[in-house]
PDB file of C-alpha atoms in Angstrom:
ATOM      1  CA  MET D 209     -26.748 -52.960-135.224  1.00  0.00           C
ATOM      2  CA  ILE D 210     -26.343 -49.391-133.942  1.00  0.00           C
ATOM      3  CA  LYS D 211     -23.039 -49.084-135.851  1.00  0.00           C
ATOM      4  CA  ASN D 212     -24.810 -50.031-139.106  1.00  0.00           C
ATOM      5  CA  ALA D 213     -27.603 -47.532-138.420  1.00  0.00           C
ATOM      6  CA  ILE D 214     -25.065 -44.766-137.822  1.00  0.00           C
ATOM      7  CA  LEU D 215     -23.184 -45.678-141.015  1.00  0.00           C
ATOM      8  CA  THR D 216     -26.449 -45.773-142.969  1.00  0.00           C
ATOM      9  CA  ILE D 217     -27.002 -42.143-142.002  1.00  0.00           C
ATOM     10  CA  LEU D 218     -23.366 -40.978-142.028  1.00  0.00           C
ATOM     11  CA  ILE D 219     -22.274 -42.252-145.441  1.00  0.00           C
ATOM     12  CA  PRO D 220     -24.935 -40.466-147.533  1.00  0.00           C
ATOM     13  CA  PHE D 221     -24.280 -37.356-145.436  1.00  0.00           C
ATOM     14  CA  LEU D 222     -20.576 -37.503-146.352  1.00  0.00           C
ATOM     15  CA  TYR D 223     -21.474 -37.772-150.060  1.00  0.00           C
ATOM     16  CA  LEU D 224     -23.923 -34.886-149.751  1.00  0.00           C
ATOM     17  CA  LEU D 225     -21.304 -32.845-147.941  1.00  0.00           C
ATOM     18  CA  ALA D 226     -18.975 -33.352-150.921  1.00  0.00           C
ATOM     19  CA  ILE D 227     -21.568 -31.873-153.264  1.00  0.00           C
ATOM     20  CA  LEU D 228     -22.212 -28.963-150.885  1.00  0.00           C
ATOM     21  CA  ILE D 229     -18.502 -28.208-150.558  1.00  0.00           C
ATOM     22  CA  ILE D 230     -18.000 -28.399-154.314  1.00  0.00           C
ATOM     23  CA  SER D 231     -20.973 -26.200-155.159  1.00  0.00           C
ATOM     24  CA  THR D 232     -20.447 -23.551-152.480  1.00  0.00           C
ATOM     25  CA  THR D 233     -16.723 -23.096-153.141  1.00  0.00           C
ATOM     26  CA  ALA D 234     -16.901 -23.290-156.935  1.00  0.00           C
ATOM     27  CA  THR D 235     -17.128 -19.597-157.745  1.00  0.00           C
ATOM     28  CA  ILE D 236     -14.793 -18.534-154.947  1.00  0.00           C
ATOM     29  CA  LEU D 237     -11.812 -20.761-155.747  1.00  0.00           C
ATOM     30  CA  GLY D 238     -11.830 -21.325-159.529  1.00  0.00           C
ATOM     31  CA  PHE D 239      -8.862 -22.996-161.270  1.00  0.00           C
ATOM     32  CA  GLY D 240      -9.138 -20.747-164.340  1.00  0.00           C
ATOM     33  CA  MET D 241      -8.092 -23.513-166.747  1.00  0.00           C
ATOM     34  CA  ILE D 242     -10.543 -24.512-169.466  1.00  0.00           C
ATOM     35  CA  PHE D 243      -8.813 -27.894-169.899  1.00  0.00           C
ATOM     36  CA  LEU D 244      -9.530 -28.843-166.281  1.00  0.00           C
ATOM     37  CA  SER D 245     -13.126 -27.712-166.634  1.00  0.00           C
ATOM     38  CA  ILE D 246     -13.658 -29.857-169.737  1.00  0.00           C
ATOM     39  CA  LEU D 247     -11.857 -32.827-168.161  1.00  0.00           C
ATOM     40  CA  GLY D 248     -14.027 -32.387-165.075  1.00  0.00           C
ATOM     41  CA  VAL D 249     -17.257 -32.439-167.077  1.00  0.00           C
ATOM     42  CA  VAL D 250     -16.137 -35.603-168.898  1.00  0.00           C
ATOM     43  CA  LEU D 251     -15.166 -37.314-165.614  1.00  0.00           C
ATOM     44  CA  ALA D 252     -18.435 -36.265-163.964  1.00  0.00           C
ATOM     45  CA  PHE D 253     -20.502 -37.696-166.831  1.00  0.00           C
ATOM     46  CA  ILE D 254     -18.510 -40.947-166.893  1.00  0.00           C
ATOM     47  CA  GLY D 255     -18.877 -41.174-163.117  1.00  0.00           C
ATOM     48  CA  LEU D 256     -22.599 -40.535-163.215  1.00  0.00           C
ATOM     49  CA  PHE D 257     -22.982 -43.105-166.005  1.00  0.00           C
ATOM     50  CA  LEU D 258     -21.116 -45.786-163.988  1.00  0.00           C
ATOM     51  CA  TRP D 259     -23.012 -44.877-160.821  1.00  0.00           C
ATOM     52  CA  VAL D 260     -26.436 -45.192-162.470  1.00  0.00           C
ATOM     53  CA  LEU D 261     -25.488 -48.266-164.510  1.00  0.00           C
ATOM     54  CA  GLY D 262     -24.250 -49.960-161.330  1.00  0.00           C
ATOM     55  CA  PHE D 263     -27.612 -49.365-159.652  1.00  0.00           C
ATOM     56  CA  LEU D 264     -29.565 -50.476-162.708  1.00  0.00           C
ATOM     57  CA  ASN D 265     -27.540 -53.692-163.000  1.00  0.00           C
ATOM     58  CA  LEU D 266     -28.174 -54.537-159.348  1.00  0.00           C
ATOM     59  CA  GLY D 267     -31.924 -54.052-159.700  1.00  0.00           C
ATOM     60  CA  ARG D 268     -33.737 -54.605-156.416  1.00  0.00           C
ATOM     61  CA  GLN D 269     -30.489 -55.702-154.772  1.00  0.00           C
ATOM     62  CA  ALA D 270     -29.222 -52.114-155.025  1.00  0.00           C
ATOM     63  CA  PHE D 271     -31.421 -51.174-152.095  1.00  0.00           C
ATOM     64  CA  SER D 272     -31.055 -54.292-149.975  1.00  0.00           C
ATOM     65  CA  VAL D 273     -28.675 -54.798-147.117  1.00  0.00           C
ATOM     66  CA  LEU D 274     -25.551 -56.391-148.553  1.00  0.00           C
ATOM     67  CA  PRO D 275     -25.461 -59.527-146.359  1.00  0.00           C
ATOM     68  CA  LYS D 276     -28.932 -60.395-147.693  1.00  0.00           C
ATOM     69  CA  ALA D 277     -27.674 -60.542-151.304  1.00  0.00           C
ATOM     70  CA  LYS D 278     -28.802 -63.821-152.842  1.00  0.00           C
ATOM     71  CA  ILE D 279     -27.277 -63.468-156.298  1.00  0.00           C
ATOM     72  CA  LEU D 280     -23.712 -62.498-157.157  1.00  0.00           C
ATOM     73  CA  LYS D 281     -23.859 -59.969-159.988  1.00  0.00           C
ATOM     74  CA  THR D 282     -21.035 -60.568-162.454  1.00  0.00           C
ATOM     75  CA  GLY D 283     -22.612 -59.417-165.710  1.00  0.00           C
ATOM     76  CA  GLY D 284     -23.335 -56.043-167.244  1.00  0.00           C
ATOM     77  CA  ILE D 285     -21.146 -53.284-165.850  1.00  0.00           C
ATOM     78  CA  TYR D 286     -20.014 -55.688-163.102  1.00  0.00           C
ATOM     79  CA  LYS D 287     -18.190 -57.682-165.779  1.00  0.00           C
ATOM     80  CA  TYR D 288     -15.775 -54.747-166.108  1.00  0.00           C
ATOM     81  CA  PHE D 289     -15.744 -53.138-162.653  1.00  0.00           C
ATOM     82  CA  ARG D 290     -16.227 -54.789-159.271  1.00  0.00           C
ATOM     83  CA  HIS D 291     -17.429 -51.536-157.710  1.00  0.00           C
ATOM     84  CA  PRO D 292     -18.929 -49.314-160.431  1.00  0.00           C
ATOM     85  CA  ILE D 293     -21.086 -47.378-157.962  1.00  0.00           C
ATOM     86  CA  TYR D 294     -18.131 -46.408-155.747  1.00  0.00           C
ATOM     87  CA  LEU D 295     -16.030 -45.621-158.815  1.00  0.00           C
ATOM     88  CA  GLY D 296     -18.895 -43.578-160.242  1.00  0.00           C
ATOM     89  CA  ILE D 297     -19.334 -41.590-157.033  1.00  0.00           C
ATOM     90  CA  THR D 298     -15.597 -40.888-156.905  1.00  0.00           C
ATOM     91  CA  LEU D 299     -15.384 -39.806-160.554  1.00  0.00           C
ATOM     92  CA  THR D 300     -18.500 -37.654-160.228  1.00  0.00           C
ATOM     93  CA  CYS D 301     -17.130 -35.803-157.183  1.00  0.00           C
ATOM     94  CA  LEU D 302     -13.697 -35.460-158.774  1.00  0.00           C
ATOM     95  CA  GLY D 303     -15.190 -34.272-162.060  1.00  0.00           C
ATOM     96  CA  LEU D 304     -17.511 -31.746-160.435  1.00  0.00           C
ATOM     97  CA  SER D 305     -14.623 -30.393-158.362  1.00  0.00           C
ATOM     98  CA  LEU D 306     -12.475 -29.932-161.466  1.00  0.00           C
ATOM     99  CA  SER D 307     -15.203 -28.566-163.716  1.00  0.00           C
ATOM    100  CA  LEU D 308     -16.389 -26.054-161.128  1.00  0.00           C
ATOM    101  CA  GLY D 309     -12.897 -25.198-159.921  1.00  0.00           C
ATOM    102  CA  SER D 310     -13.503 -26.217-156.323  1.00  0.00           C
ATOM    103  CA  LYS D 311     -10.201 -26.763-154.527  1.00  0.00           C
ATOM    104  CA  ALA D 312     -12.066 -27.580-151.320  1.00  0.00           C
ATOM    105  CA  GLY D 313     -14.172 -30.144-153.197  1.00  0.00           C
ATOM    106  CA  LEU D 314     -11.052 -31.656-154.747  1.00  0.00           C
ATOM    107  CA  PHE D 315      -9.361 -31.986-151.354  1.00  0.00           C
ATOM    108  CA  TYR D 316     -12.541 -33.409-149.805  1.00  0.00           C
ATOM    109  CA  THR D 317     -12.813 -35.964-152.610  1.00  0.00           C
ATOM    110  CA  ILE D 318      -9.191 -37.021-152.157  1.00  0.00           C
ATOM    111  CA  LEU D 319      -9.188 -37.008-148.345  1.00  0.00           C
ATOM    112  CA  ILE D 320     -12.722 -38.295-147.584  1.00  0.00           C
ATOM    113  CA  ILE D 321     -14.568 -39.758-150.586  1.00  0.00           C
ATOM    114  CA  ILE D 322     -11.762 -41.928-152.004  1.00  0.00           C
ATOM    115  CA  PRO D 323     -10.737 -43.451-148.629  1.00  0.00           C
ATOM    116  CA  LEU D 324     -14.423 -43.910-147.702  1.00  0.00           C
ATOM    117  CA  ASN D 325     -15.107 -45.799-150.928  1.00  0.00           C
ATOM    118  CA  ILE D 326     -11.981 -47.948-150.510  1.00  0.00           C
ATOM    119  CA  ILE D 327     -13.065 -48.872-146.970  1.00  0.00           C
ATOM    120  CA  ARG D 328     -16.617 -49.626-148.152  1.00  0.00           C
ATOM    121  CA  ALA D 329     -15.332 -51.730-151.059  1.00  0.00           C
ATOM    122  CA  ARG D 330     -13.035 -53.755-148.775  1.00  0.00           C
ATOM    123  CA  LYS D 331     -15.882 -54.362-146.314  1.00  0.00           C
ATOM    124  CA  GLU D 332     -18.221 -55.330-149.141  1.00  0.00           C
ATOM    125  CA  GLU D 333     -15.628 -57.712-150.601  1.00  0.00           C
ATOM    126  CA  LYS D 334     -15.185 -59.398-147.225  1.00  0.00           C
ATOM    127  CA  ILE D 335     -18.948 -59.898-146.900  1.00  0.00           C
ATOM    128  CA  LEU D 336     -19.267 -61.157-150.482  1.00  0.00           C
ATOM    129  CA  THR D 337     -16.370 -63.573-149.956  1.00  0.00           C
ATOM    130  CA  GLU D 338     -18.070 -64.954-146.836  1.00  0.00           C
ATOM    131  CA  ARG D 339     -21.434 -65.131-148.596  1.00  0.00           C
ATOM    132  CA  PHE D 340     -20.406 -66.558-151.986  1.00  0.00           C
ATOM    133  CA  GLY D 341     -17.015 -68.140-151.214  1.00  0.00           C
ATOM    134  CA  GLN D 342     -15.098 -69.517-154.175  1.00  0.00           C
ATOM    135  CA  GLU D 343     -17.571 -68.053-156.669  1.00  0.00           C
ATOM    136  CA  TYR D 344     -16.724 -64.523-155.501  1.00  0.00           C
ATOM    137  CA  LEU D 345     -12.986 -65.229-155.320  1.00  0.00           C
ATOM    138  CA  GLU D 346     -13.039 -66.400-158.948  1.00  0.00           C
ATOM    139  CA  TYR D 347     -15.002 -63.312-159.970  1.00  0.00           C
ATOM    140  CA  LYS D 348     -12.544 -61.130-158.051  1.00  0.00           C
ATOM    141  CA  ARG D 349      -9.618 -62.704-159.903  1.00  0.00           C
ATOM    142  CA  SER D 350     -11.282 -62.268-163.285  1.00  0.00           C
ATOM    143  CA  CYS D 351     -12.421 -58.674-162.774  1.00  0.00           C
ATOM    144  CA  GLY D 352     -10.123 -55.973-161.494  1.00  0.00           C
ATOM    145  CA  ILE D 353     -11.601 -53.189-159.399  1.00  0.00           C
ATOM    146  CA  ILE D 354      -9.943 -50.878-161.909  1.00  0.00           C
ATOM    147  CA  SER D 355      -6.490 -51.571-163.275  1.00  0.00           C
ATOM    148  CA  PHE D 356      -4.562 -48.770-161.542  1.00  0.00           C
ATOM    149  CA  MET D 357      -6.093 -49.566-158.124  1.00  0.00           C
ATOM    150  CA  LYS D 358      -5.348 -53.303-157.975  1.00  0.00           C
ATOM    151  CA  GLU D 359      -2.539 -52.777-155.459  1.00  0.00           C
ATOM    152  CA  VAL D 360      -4.699 -50.524-153.248  1.00  0.00           C
ATOM    153  CA  MET D 361      -7.420 -53.168-153.022  1.00  0.00           C
ATOM    154  CA  LYS D 362      -5.010 -56.106-152.652  1.00  0.00           C
ATOM    155  CA  ASP D 363      -5.953 -58.523-149.877  1.00  0.00           C
ATOM    156  CA  GLY D 364      -3.953 -58.486-146.694  1.00  0.00           C
TER     157      GLY D 364
END
C-alpha cells in the first residue's frame, strides 16, 4: 500500500523532471542540426498523439487503479499498440530532447524514462494476465508492444 502511494507520487515526478531537464538545458547544449530538430518535432507530435489517444481510448479506466480494470481494451489505438501511453511518453520526451537540442534530456530519456516505462509495462502486463487470463494472453500474442521492442518485452 505504501509502496503504491510512493510510486503514485514518484512516477509523475520522474516524467516532470524529464520535461524540466529538457527545457532548462535546451539553449545551453544545442545539437545545431536542423534535421534532428525536425525529427524531434515529428517524434514529439507522434508521441503526444499516441499518449492522448491512449487516454481517450481508456475513458474512465485511464484514471482508475489498474487492478480494478473491468474491461480489457483491445480496440482503437490498443489494436495496434499494447502500451500507447508509455510509448507516447517516451516519444514525446525523446522528440522534445532532439528538437530542443537537450543532451541532458536525451540521456535522461534513455537512462530513466525508457527503463521506467518498460518496468511499468511489464508490471501492467503481469496484472492484466492475472486479471483477464487467456483473453489477455491472446491479445498479447495478436498485438505487439511495438515491433522493434518485442524481444525487450519478452516474457521470462
